[in-house]
CSV table of C-alpha atoms and ligand atoms in Angstrom, one decimal:
chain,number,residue,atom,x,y,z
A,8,UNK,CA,-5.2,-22.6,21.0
A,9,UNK,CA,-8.5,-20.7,20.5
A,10,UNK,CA,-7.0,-17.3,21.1
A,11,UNK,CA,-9.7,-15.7,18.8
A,12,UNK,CA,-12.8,-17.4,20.3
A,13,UNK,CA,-15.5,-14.4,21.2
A,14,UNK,CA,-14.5,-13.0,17.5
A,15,UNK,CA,-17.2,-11.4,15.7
A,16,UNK,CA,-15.8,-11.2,12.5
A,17,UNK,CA,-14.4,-13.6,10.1
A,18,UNK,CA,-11.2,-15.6,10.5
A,19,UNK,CA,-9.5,-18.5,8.2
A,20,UNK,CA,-6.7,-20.7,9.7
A,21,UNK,CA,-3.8,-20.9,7.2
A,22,UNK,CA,-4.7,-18.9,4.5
A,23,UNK,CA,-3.1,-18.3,1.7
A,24,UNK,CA,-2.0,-14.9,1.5
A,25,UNK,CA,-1.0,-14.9,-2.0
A,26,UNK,CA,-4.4,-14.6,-2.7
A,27,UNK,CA,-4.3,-11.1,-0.7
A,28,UNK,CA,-1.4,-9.8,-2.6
A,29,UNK,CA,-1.1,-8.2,-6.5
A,30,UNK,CA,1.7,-10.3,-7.0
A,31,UNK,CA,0.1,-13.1,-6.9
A,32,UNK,CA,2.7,-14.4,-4.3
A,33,UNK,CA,2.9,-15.4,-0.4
A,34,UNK,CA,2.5,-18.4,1.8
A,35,UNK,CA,-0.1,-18.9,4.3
A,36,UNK,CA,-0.4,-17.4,7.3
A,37,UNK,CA,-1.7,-18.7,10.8
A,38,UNK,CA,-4.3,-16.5,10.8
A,39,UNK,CA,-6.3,-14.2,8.5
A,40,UNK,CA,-9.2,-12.2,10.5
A,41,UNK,CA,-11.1,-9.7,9.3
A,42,UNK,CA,-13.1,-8.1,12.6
A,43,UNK,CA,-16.5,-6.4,12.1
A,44,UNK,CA,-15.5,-3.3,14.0
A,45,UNK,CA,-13.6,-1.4,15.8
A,46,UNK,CA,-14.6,-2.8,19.4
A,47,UNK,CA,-13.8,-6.4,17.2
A,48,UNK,CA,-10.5,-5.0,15.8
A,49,UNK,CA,-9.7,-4.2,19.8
A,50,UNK,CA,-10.4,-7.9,21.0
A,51,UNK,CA,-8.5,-9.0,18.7
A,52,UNK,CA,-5.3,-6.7,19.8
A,53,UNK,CA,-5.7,-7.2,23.3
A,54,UNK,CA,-6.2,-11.3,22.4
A,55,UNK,CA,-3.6,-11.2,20.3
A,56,UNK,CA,-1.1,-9.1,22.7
A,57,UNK,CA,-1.8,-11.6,26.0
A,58,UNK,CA,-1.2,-15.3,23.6
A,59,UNK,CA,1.9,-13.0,22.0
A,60,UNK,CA,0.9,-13.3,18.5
A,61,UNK,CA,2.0,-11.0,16.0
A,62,UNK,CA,-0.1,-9.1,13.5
A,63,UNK,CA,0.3,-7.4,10.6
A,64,UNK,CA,-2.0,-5.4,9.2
A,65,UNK,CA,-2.9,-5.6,5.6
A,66,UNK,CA,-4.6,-3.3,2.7
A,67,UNK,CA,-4.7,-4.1,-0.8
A,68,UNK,CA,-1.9,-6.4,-0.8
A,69,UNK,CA,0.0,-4.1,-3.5
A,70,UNK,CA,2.8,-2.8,-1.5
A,71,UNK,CA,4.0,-6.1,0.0
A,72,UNK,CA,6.5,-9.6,-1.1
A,73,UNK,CA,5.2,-11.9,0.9
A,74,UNK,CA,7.6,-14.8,2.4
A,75,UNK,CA,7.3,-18.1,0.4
A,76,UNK,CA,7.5,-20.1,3.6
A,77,UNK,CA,4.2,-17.5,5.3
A,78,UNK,CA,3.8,-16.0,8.5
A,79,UNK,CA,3.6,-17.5,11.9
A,80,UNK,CA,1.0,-14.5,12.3
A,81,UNK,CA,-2.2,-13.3,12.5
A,82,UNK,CA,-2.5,-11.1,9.2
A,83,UNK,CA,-5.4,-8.5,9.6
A,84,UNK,CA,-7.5,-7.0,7.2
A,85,UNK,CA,-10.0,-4.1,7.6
A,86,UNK,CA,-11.7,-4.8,4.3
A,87,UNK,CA,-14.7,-5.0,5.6
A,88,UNK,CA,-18.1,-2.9,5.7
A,89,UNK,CA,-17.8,-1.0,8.3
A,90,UNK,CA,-14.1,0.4,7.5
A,91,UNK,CA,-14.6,0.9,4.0
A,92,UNK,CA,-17.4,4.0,4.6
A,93,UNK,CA,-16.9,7.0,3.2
A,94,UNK,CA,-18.9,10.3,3.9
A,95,UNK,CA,-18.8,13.8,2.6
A,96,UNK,CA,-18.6,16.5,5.1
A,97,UNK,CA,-18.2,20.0,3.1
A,98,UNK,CA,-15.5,19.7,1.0
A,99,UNK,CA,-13.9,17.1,3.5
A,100,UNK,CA,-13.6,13.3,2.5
A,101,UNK,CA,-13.8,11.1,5.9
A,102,UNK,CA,-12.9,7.6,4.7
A,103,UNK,CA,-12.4,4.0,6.3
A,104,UNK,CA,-9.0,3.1,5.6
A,105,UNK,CA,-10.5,-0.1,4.6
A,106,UNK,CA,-11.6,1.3,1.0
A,107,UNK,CA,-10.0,1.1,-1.7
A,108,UNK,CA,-8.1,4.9,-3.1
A,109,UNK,CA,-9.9,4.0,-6.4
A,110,UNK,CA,-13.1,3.9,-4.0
A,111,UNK,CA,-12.3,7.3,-2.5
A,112,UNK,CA,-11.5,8.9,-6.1
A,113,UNK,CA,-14.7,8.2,-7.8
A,114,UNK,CA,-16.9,8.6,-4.7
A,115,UNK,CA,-15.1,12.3,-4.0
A,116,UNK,CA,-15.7,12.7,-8.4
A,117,UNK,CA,-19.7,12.3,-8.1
A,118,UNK,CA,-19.7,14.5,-5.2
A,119,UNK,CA,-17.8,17.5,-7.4
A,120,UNK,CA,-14.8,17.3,-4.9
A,121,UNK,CA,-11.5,17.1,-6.0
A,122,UNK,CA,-7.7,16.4,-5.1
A,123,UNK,CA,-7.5,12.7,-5.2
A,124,UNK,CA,-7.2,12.5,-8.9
A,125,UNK,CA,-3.7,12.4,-9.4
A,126,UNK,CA,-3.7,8.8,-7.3
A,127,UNK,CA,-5.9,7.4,-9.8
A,128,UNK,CA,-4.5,3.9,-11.2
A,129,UNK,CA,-2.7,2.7,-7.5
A,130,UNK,CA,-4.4,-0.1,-6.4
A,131,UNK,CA,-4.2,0.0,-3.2
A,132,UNK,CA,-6.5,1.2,0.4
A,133,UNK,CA,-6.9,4.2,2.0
A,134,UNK,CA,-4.8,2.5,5.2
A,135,UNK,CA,-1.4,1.5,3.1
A,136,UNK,CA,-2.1,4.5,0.9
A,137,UNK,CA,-1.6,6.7,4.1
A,138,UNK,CA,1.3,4.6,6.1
A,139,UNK,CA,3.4,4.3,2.9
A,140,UNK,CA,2.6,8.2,1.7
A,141,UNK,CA,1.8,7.0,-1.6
A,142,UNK,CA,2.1,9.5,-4.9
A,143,UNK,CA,3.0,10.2,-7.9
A,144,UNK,CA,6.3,12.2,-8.6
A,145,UNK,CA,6.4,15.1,-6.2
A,146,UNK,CA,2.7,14.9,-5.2
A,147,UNK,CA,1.8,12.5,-2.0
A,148,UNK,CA,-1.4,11.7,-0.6
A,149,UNK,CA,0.1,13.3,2.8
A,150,UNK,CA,-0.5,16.9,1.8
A,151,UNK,CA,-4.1,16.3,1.6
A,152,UNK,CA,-4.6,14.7,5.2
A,153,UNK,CA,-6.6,16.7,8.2
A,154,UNK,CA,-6.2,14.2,10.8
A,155,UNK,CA,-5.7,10.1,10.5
A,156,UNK,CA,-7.6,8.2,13.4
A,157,UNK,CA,-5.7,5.0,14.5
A,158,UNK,CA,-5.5,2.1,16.9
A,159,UNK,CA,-2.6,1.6,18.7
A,160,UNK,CA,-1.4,-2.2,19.2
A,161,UNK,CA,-3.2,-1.6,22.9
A,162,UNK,CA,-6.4,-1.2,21.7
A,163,UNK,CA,-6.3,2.7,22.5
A,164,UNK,CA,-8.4,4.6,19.6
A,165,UNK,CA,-6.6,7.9,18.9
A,166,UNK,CA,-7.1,10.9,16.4
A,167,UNK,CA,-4.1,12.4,15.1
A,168,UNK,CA,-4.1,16.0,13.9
A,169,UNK,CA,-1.8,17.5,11.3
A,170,UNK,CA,0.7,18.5,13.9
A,171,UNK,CA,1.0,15.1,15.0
A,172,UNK,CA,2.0,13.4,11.4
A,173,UNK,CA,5.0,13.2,9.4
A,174,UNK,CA,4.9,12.6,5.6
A,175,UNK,CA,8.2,11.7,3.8
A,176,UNK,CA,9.2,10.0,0.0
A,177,UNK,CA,7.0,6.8,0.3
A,178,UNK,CA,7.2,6.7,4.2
A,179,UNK,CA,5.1,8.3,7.1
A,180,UNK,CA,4.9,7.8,11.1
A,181,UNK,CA,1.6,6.2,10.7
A,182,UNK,CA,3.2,2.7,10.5
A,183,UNK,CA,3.4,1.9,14.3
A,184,UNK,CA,-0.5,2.0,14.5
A,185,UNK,CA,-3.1,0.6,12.7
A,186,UNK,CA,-5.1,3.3,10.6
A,187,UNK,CA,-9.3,3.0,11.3
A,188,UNK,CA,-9.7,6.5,9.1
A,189,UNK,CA,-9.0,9.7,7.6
A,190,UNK,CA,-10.1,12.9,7.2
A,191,UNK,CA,-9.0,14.5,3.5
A,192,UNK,CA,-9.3,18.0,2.5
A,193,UNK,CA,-10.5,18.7,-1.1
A,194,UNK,CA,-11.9,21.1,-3.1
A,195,UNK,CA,-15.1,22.0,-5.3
A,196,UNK,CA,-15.1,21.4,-9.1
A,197,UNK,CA,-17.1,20.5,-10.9
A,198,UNK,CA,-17.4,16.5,-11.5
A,199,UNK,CA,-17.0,16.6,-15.5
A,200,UNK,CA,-13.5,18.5,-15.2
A,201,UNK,CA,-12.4,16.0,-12.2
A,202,UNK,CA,-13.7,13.1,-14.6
A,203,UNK,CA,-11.5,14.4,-17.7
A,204,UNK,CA,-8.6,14.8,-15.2
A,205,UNK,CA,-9.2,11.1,-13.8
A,206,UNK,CA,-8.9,9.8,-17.5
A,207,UNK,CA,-5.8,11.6,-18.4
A,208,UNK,CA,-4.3,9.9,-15.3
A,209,UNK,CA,-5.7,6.1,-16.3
A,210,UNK,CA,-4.2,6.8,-19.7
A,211,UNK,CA,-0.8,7.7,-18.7
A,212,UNK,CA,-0.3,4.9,-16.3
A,213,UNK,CA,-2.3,2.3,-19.4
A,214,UNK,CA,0.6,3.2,-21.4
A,215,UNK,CA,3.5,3.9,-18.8
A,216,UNK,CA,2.9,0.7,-16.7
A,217,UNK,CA,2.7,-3.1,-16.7
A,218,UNK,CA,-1.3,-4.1,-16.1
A,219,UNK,CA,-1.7,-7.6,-17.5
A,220,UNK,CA,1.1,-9.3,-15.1
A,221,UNK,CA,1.3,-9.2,-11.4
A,222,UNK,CA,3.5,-6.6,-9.6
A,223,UNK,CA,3.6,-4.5,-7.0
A,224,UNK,CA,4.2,-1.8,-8.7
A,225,UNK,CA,7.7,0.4,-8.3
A,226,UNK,CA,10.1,-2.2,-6.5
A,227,UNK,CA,12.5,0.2,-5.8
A,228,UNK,CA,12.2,4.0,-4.2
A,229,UNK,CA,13.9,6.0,-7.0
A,230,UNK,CA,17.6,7.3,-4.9
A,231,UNK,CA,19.5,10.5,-4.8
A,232,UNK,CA,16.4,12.1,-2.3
A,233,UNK,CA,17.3,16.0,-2.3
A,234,UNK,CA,17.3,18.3,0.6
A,235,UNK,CA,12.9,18.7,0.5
A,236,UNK,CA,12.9,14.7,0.4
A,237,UNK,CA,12.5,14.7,-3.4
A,238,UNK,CA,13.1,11.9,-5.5
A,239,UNK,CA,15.8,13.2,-7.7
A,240,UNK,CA,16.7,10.0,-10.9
A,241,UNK,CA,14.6,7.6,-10.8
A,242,UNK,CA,15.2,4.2,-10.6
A,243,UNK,CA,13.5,2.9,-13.4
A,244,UNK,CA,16.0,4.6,-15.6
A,245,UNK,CA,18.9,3.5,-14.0
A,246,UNK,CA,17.9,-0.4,-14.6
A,247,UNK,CA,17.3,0.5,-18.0
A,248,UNK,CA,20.4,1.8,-18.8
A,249,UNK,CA,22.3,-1.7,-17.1
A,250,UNK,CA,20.3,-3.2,-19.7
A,251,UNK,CA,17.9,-5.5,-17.4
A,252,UNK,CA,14.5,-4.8,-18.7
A,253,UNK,CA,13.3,-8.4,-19.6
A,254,UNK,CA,15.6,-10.4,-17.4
A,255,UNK,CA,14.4,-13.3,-15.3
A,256,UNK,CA,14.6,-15.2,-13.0
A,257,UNK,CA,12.4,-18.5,-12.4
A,258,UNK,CA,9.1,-16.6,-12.5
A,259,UNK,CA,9.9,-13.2,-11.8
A,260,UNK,CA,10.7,-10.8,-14.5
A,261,UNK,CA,11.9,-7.2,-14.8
A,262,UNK,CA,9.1,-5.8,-17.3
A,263,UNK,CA,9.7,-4.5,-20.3
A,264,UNK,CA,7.4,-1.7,-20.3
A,265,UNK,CA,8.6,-0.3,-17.0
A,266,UNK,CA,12.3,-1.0,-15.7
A,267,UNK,CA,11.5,-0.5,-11.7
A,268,UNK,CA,8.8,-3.2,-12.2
A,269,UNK,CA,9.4,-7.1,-11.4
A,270,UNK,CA,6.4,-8.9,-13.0
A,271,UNK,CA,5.0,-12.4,-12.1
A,272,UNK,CA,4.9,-14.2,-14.7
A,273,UNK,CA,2.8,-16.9,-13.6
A,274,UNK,CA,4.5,-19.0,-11.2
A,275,UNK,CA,7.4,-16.1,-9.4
A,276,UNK,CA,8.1,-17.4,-5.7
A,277,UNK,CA,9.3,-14.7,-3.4
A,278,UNK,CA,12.2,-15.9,-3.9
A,279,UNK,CA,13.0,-15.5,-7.7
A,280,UNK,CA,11.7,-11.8,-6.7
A,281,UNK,CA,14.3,-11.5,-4.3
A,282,UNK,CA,16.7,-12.9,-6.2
A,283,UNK,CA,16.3,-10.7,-9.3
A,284,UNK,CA,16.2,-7.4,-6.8
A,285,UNK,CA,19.6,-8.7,-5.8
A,286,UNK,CA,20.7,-8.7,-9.3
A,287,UNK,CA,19.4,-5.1,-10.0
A,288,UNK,CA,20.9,-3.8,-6.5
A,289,UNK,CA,24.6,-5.1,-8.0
A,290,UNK,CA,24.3,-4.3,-11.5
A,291,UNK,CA,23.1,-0.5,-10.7
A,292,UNK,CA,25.8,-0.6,-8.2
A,293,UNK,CA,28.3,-1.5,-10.6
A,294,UNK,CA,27.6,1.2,-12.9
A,295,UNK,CA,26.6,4.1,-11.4
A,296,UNK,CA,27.9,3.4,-7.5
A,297,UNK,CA,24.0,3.8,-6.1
A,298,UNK,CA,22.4,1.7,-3.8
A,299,UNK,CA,19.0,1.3,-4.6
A,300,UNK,CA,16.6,0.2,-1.8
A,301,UNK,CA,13.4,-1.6,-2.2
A,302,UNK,CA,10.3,0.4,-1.8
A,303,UNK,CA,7.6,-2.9,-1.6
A,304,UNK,CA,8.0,-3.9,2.3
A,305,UNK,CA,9.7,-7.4,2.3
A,306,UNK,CA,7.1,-10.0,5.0
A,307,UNK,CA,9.0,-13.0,6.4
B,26,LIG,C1,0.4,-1.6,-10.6
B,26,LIG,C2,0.8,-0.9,-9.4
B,26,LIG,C3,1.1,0.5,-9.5
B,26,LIG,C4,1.5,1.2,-8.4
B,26,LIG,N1,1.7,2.5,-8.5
B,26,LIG,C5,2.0,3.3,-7.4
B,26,LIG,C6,2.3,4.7,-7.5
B,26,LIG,O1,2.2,5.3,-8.5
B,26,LIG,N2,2.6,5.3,-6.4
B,26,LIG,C7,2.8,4.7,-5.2
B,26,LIG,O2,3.0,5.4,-4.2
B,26,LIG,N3,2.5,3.4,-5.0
B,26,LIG,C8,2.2,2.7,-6.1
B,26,LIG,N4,2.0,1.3,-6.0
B,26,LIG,C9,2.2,0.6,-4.7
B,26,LIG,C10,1.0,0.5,-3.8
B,26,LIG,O3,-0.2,0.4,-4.5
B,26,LIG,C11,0.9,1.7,-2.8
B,26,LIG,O4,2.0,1.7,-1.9
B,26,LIG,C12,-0.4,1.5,-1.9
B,26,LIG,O5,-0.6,2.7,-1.3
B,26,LIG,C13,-0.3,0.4,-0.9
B,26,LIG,O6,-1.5,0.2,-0.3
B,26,LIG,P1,-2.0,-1.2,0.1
B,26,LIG,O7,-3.4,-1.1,0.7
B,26,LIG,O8,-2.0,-2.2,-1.0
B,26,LIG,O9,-1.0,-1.6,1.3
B,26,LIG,P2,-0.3,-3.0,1.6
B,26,LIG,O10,0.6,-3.4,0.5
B,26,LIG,O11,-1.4,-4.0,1.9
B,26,LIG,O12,0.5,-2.6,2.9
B,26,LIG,C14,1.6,-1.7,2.8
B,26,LIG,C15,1.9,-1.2,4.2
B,26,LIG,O13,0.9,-0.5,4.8
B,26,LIG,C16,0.4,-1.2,6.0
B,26,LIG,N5,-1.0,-1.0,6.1
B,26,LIG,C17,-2.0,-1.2,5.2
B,26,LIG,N6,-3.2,-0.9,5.7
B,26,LIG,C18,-3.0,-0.4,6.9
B,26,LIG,C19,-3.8,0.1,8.0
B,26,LIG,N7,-5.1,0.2,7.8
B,26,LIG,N8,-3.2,0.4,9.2
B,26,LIG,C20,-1.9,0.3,9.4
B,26,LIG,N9,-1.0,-0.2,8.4
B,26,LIG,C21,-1.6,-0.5,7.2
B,26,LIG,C22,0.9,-2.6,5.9
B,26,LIG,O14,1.0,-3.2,7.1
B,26,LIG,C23,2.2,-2.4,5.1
B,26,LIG,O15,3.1,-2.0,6.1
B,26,LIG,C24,1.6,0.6,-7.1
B,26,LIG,C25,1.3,-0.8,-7.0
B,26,LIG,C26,1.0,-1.5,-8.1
B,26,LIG,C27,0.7,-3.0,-8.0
């Protein structure tokens, strides 16, 4: 079935998506399509929505466990030229959600504007940055959005103001379309002060975090959310403490440096991954009666 035929981008019939992921883990999917454009992006919506094929929509890869057994979908990436721009406009950043945050930092750095710093170190795009509200302890990348423009899964092109968007711990409203770009607001500074500040970021996380393995960073949202949607213990600790860090299973392994992270050792399959969260869930459950709930988005 040639439901894609009239597409101007690229697309590769059962691709492997574990090559698309930081974990280094995934089946293939039907389809991977990366459109040119927007008016591309749209065809392949509307194509999609009349032959009834799924999509998913994905960034960076570092936020996702993808299904051993793949996706009967068509998995859509915006890493592409014309989603990855990024201009200046005052002290405004508009970005393509198809860039990377690292992208968005340094670019905002040479042009003396700053507020993106404390992101520096997550691997991910400016798209799954936004839908999963990513941060670092009580600072989100939400506070610093203007207005988010998006696709709906008609093909409709939208832009959504600040009014129209809802930030929470590691979640948003922004998940039911698929993000084209933002606007961030920053501030002046100048770029030797935003450069130190990048540094002590990258340094922290170099000695805090797992880098040399595959992850997908925190596995689990740290629990006990407090009344401003706070993070209140995290979860990290509280795997620690059951004694877990280093325990495996096949290829997955909770690291050593950093309890809330599985790490592939070299040849984890989802499941081993899902296995081992299992483990953690019932273990901190035991002894400490909390239910800890994944934070990577499960794809099956
Ligand atoms: C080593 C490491 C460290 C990390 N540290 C942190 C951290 O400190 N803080 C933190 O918050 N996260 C962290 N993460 C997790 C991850 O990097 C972030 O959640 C990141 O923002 C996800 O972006 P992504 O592009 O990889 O999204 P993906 O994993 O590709 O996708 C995540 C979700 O976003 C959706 N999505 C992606 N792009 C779009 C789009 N354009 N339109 C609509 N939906 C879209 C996907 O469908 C999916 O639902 C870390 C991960 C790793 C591997």
């Amino acid at each position: 079935m040639n439901w894609f035929k009239g597409l101007k981008g690229k697309i590769k019939i059962n691709e492997l998506l574990k090559k698309h992921t930081t974990f280094k883990i995934g089946g293939r999917a039907d389809f991977f399509i990366i459109p040119k454009d927007a008016e591309d992006l749209r065809f392949v919506v509307r194509q999609a929505r009349i032959h009834n094929i799924k999509i998913r929509i994905i960034g960076a890869g570092s936020n996702i466990l993808v299904s051993d057994k793949g996706l009967n979908h068509a998995v859509v990436t915006l890493d592409c030229a014309y989603f990855k721009d990024i201009i200046i406009k005052g002290s405004k950043l508009e970005t393509g959600s198809g860039a990377l945050m690292s992208e968005a930092i340094l670019f905002s750095q040479k042009k003396s504007l700053s507020g993106l710093e404390f992101l520096t170190g997550i691997p991910g795009s400016v798209g799954g940055s936004l839908v999963m509200n990513a941060g670092v302890q009580n600072k989100n990348i939400g506070v610093l959005v203007e207005s988010v423009s998006v696709m709906g899964y008609d093909g409709k092109i939208k832009i959504l103001k600040r009014r129209d968007l809802s930030f929470g711990y590691r979640r948003s409203n922004l998940g039911k379309y698929i993000i084209l770009g933002a606007v961030l607001k920053l501030r002046k500074e100048s770029r030797e002060k935003i450069l130190k500040r990048i540094k002590g970021y990258f340094k922290q996380r170099y000695i805090s975090q797992e880098w040399k393995l595959p992850s997908a960073g925190c596995v689990f949202k740290n629990p006990s959310v407090d009344f401003a949607d706070r993070p209140t213990s995290p979860a990290g600790r509280l795997i620690d403490a059951c004694g877990l860090k280093g325990k495996g299973i096949g290829g997955a392994q909770v690291s050593f440096k950093h309890a809330n992270f599985i790490i592939n050792t070299g040849k984890a399959k989802a499941k081993d991954v899902l296995q081992l969260m299992e483990l953690i869930k019932r273990q901190v459950k035991i002894k400490f009666n909390i239910n800890l709930e994944p934070e990577i988005e499960i794809w099956k």
